[in-house]
Coordinates of C-alpha atoms in Angstrom, one line a residue:
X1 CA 117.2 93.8 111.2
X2 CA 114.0 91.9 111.5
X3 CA 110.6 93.8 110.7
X4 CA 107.4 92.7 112.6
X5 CA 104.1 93.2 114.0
X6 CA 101.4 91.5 116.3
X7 CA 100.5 89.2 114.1
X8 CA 97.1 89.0 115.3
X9 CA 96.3 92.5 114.3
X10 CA 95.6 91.0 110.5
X11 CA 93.2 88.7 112.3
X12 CA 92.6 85.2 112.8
X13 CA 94.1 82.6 109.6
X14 CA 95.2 79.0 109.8
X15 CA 99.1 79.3 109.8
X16 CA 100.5 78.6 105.9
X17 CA 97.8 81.2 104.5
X18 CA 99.3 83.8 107.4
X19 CA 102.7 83.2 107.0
X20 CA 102.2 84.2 103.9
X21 CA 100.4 87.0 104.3
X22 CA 103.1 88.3 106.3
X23 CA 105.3 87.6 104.0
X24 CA 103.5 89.3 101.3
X25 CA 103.1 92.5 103.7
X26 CA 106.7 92.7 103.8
X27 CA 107.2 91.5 107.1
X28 CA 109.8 89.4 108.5
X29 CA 109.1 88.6 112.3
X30 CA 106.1 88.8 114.2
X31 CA 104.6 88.4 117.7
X32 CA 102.3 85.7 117.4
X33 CA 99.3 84.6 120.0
X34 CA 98.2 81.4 119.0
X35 CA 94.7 81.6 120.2
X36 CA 94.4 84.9 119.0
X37 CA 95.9 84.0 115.1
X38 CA 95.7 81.0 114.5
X39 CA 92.6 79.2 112.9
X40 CA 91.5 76.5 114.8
X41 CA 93.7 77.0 118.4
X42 CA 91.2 78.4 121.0
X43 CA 93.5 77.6 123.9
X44 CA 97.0 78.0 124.1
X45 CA 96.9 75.2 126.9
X46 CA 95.7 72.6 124.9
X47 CA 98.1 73.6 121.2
X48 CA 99.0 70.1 120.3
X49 CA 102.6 68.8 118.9
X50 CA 101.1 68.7 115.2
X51 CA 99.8 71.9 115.1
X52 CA 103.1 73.5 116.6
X53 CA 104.9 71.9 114.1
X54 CA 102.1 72.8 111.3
X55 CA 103.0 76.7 112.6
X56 CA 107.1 76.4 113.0
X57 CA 106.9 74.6 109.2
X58 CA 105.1 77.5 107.8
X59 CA 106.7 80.4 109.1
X60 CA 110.2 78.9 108.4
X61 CA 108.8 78.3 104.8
X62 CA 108.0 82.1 104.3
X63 CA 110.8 83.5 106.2
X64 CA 108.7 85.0 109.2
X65 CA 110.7 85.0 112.6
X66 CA 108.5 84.4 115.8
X67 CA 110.3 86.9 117.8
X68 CA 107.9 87.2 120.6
X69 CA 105.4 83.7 121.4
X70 CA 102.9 85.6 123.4
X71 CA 101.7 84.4 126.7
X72 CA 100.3 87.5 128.2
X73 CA 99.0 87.0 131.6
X74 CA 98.6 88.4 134.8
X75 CA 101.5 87.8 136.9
X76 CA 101.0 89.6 139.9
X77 CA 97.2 89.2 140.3
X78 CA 96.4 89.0 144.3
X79 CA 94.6 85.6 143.8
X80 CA 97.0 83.3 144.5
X81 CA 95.3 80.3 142.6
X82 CA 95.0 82.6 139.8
X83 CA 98.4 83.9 139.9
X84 CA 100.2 80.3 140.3
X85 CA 98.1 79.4 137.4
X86 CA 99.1 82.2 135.0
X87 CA 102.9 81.4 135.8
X88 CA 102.0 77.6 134.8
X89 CA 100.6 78.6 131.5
X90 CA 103.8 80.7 130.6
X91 CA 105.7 77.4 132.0
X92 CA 104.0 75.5 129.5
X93 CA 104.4 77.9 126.7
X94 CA 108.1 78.2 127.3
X95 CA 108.2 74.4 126.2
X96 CA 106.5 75.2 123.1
X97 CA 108.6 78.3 122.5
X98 CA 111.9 75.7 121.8
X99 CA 109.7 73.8 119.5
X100 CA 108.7 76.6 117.8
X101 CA 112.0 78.3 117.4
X102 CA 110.6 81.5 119.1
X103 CA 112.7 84.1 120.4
X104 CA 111.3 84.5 123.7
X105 CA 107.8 84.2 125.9
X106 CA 106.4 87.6 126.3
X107 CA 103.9 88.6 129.0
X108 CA 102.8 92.2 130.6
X109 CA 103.4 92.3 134.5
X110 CA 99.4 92.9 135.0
X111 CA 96.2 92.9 132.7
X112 CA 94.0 96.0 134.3
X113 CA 95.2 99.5 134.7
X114 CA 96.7 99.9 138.8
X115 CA 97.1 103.1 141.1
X116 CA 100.3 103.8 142.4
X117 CA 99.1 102.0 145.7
X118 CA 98.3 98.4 144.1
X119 CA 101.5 98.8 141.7
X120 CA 103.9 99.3 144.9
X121 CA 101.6 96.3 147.0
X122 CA 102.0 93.9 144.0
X123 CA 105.3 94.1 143.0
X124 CA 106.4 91.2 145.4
X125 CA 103.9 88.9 143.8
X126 CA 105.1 89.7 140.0
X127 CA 109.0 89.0 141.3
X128 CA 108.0 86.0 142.8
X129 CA 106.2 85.1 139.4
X130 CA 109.1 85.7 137.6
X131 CA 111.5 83.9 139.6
X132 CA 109.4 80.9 138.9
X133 CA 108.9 81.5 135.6
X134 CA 113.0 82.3 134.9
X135 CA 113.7 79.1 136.9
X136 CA 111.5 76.9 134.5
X137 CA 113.3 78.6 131.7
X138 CA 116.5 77.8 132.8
X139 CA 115.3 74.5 132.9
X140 CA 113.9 73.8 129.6
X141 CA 116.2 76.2 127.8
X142 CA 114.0 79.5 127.0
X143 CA 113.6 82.9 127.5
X144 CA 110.9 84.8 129.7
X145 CA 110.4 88.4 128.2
X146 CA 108.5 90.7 130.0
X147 CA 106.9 94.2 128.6
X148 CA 106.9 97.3 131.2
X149 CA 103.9 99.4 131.2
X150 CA 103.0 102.6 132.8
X151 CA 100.1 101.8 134.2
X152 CA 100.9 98.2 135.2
X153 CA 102.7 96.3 138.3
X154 CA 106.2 97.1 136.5
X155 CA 105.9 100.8 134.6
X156 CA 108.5 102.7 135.4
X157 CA 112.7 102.2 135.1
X158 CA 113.3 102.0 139.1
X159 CA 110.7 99.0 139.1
X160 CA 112.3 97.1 136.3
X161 CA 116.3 98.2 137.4
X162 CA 115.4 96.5 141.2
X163 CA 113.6 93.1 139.5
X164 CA 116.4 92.4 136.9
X165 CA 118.5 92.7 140.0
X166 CA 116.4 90.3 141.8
X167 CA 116.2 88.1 139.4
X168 CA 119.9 88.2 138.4
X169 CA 119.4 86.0 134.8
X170 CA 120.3 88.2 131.9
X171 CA 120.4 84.8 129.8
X172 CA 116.8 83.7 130.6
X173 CA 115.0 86.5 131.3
X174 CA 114.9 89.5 128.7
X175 CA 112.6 92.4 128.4
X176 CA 110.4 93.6 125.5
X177 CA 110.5 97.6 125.3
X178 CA 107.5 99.4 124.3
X179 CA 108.9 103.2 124.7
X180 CA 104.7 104.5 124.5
X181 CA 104.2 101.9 126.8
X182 CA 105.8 103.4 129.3
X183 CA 105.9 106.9 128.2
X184 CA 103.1 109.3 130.0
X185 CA 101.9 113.0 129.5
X186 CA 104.3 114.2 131.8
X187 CA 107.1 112.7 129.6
X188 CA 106.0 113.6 126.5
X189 CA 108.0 117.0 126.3
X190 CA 111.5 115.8 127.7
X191 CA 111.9 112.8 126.6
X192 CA 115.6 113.2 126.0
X193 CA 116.1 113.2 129.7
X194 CA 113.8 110.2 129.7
X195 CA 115.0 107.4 127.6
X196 CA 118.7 107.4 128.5
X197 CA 117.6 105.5 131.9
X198 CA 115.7 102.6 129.8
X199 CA 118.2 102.3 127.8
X200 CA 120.8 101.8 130.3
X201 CA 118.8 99.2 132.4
X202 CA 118.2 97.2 129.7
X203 CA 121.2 97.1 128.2
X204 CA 121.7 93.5 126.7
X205 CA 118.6 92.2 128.1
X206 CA 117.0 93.7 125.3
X207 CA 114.0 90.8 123.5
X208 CA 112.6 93.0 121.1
X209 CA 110.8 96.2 120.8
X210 CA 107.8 97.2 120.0
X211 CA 107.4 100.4 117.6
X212 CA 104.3 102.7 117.7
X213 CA 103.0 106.1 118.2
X214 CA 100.5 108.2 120.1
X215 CA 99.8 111.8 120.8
X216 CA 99.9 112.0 124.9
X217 CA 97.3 114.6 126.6
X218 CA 97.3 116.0 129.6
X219 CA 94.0 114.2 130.3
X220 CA 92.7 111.0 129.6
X221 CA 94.2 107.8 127.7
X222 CA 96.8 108.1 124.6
X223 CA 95.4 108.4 121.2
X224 CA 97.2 105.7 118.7
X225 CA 98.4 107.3 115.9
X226 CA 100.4 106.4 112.7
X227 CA 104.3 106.0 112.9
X228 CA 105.8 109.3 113.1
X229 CA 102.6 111.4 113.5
X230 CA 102.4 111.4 117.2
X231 CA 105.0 112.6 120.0
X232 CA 107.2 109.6 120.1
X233 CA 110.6 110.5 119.5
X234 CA 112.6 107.8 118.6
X235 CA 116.1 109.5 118.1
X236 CA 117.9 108.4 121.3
X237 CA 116.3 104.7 121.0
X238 CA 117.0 104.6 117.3
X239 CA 121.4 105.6 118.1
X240 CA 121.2 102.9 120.7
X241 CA 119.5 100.1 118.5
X242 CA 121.9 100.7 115.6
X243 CA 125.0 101.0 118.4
X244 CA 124.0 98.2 120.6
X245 CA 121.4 96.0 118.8
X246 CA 121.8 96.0 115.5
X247 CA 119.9 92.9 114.8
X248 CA 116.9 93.8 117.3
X249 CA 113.7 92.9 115.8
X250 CA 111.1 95.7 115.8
X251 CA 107.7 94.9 115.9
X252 CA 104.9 97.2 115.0
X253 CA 102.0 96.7 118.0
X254 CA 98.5 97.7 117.4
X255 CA 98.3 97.7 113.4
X256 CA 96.6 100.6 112.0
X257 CA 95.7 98.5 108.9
X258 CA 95.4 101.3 106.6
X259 CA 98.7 102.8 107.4
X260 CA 100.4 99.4 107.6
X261 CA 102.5 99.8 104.7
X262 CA 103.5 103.2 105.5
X263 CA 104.5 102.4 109.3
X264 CA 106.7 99.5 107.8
X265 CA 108.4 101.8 105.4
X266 CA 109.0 104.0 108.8
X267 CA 110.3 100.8 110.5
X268 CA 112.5 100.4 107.6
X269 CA 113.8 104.2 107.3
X270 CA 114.5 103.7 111.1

């Protein structure tokens, strides 16, 4: 198995001196977000050939899969120049992903918390985002991952079962599972009734997944937490991974720094 993190959650380092951090951290993958981690790239537009190969050279050096290449934007934003925009920066990244040697592109569905009304009226916008975004994968020979969340366009296992039907491309389009992502409060307490449907839809189209952990209450937003000190239970996800996926890569997404090598150990004992 390959274990990760957001790279950019060690902050911002020109890419030999953080592959090697990594690599001293223990880590083995990552989810990297150029503008976000790498010294001197402001705009993941305008990453030239050198310095994609300066970034594939040092993480092949120090053993550091790029599981995830992020290109987080919002897909089913109402703007339609906006929108068409965002799907032409994944387009573009998805080139770069094959030079890189990434894994997959990864994007959310949205980049604001919706209500139930926006999720349901945007949903057609994000599937025709990701048809054009699987199509130019097809093309160029990538993969398009994309993360549910709860409060975003896609959040819940109907939404994402009806647009991998729609799309109908489990070779080009995978999906990144973030179980606190899409777990709520209301969750929380039976989540052995609640995983078994994620699991089934995604099945094979499985990217990566993201590990963390947060206590749920009733009101207000989820409180991070260190691995295994929250309410996340990972038992049913953990007997599928080791069934199903045994070489998943699982990423740990929002570092607490000072429990990083504790949460990696968790990864590990996982």
């Amino acid at each position: 198995m390959r274990y990760g993190c957001r790279a950019h959650d060690f902050g911002t380092h020109p890419a030999e001196e953080f592959a090697a951090l990594l690599q001293e951290r223990g880590y083995n993958a990552a989810q990297l977000a150029m503008p976000k981690a790498i010294a001197g790239i402001t705009d993941q537009n305008a990453v030239t050939p050198a310095q994609l190969e300066e970034i594939r050279a040092a993480f092949t050096r120090h053993d550091i899969e790029i599981t995830v290449l992020s290109c987080y934007r919002d897909l089913s934003n109402p703007d339609a120049e906006a929108r068409l925009q965002a799907v032409e920066d994944v387009g573009r990244t998805l080139v770069m992903q094959r030079t890189l040697g990434a894994g997959a592109v990864g994007s959310e569905s949205a980049t604001r918390d919706l209500s139930e009304e926006e999720k349901a009226a945007l949903r057609p916008l994000l599937a025709d985002s990701v048809l054009r975004i699987v199509e130019k994968a097809a093309r160029v020979g990538g993969v398009f991952a994309l993360e549910p969340v709860f409060v975003h366009t896609l959040g819940t296992v109907e939404a994402l079962r009806a647009l991998i039907d729609q799309v109908a491309d489990p070779v080009h389009f995978k999906v990144i599972f973030d179980p606190v992502n899409v777990l709520h409060a209301g969750a929380a307490a039976r989540q052995a009734e609640f995983w078994p449907a994620w699991i089934e839809t995604i099945g094979p189209r499985l990217a990566a997944v993201h590990v963390k952990d947060a206590r749920f209450p009733p009101e207000g937003p989820r409180v991070p937490t260190a691995l295994g000190e929250g309410q996340m239970d990972y038992t049913l996800i953990r007997a599928w991974l080791h069934a199903d996926h045994p070489d998943a890569a699982l990423l740990r997404d929002e570092v607490i720094l000072p429990a990083a090598a504790r949460d990696l150990a968790y990864m590990k004992a996982m």
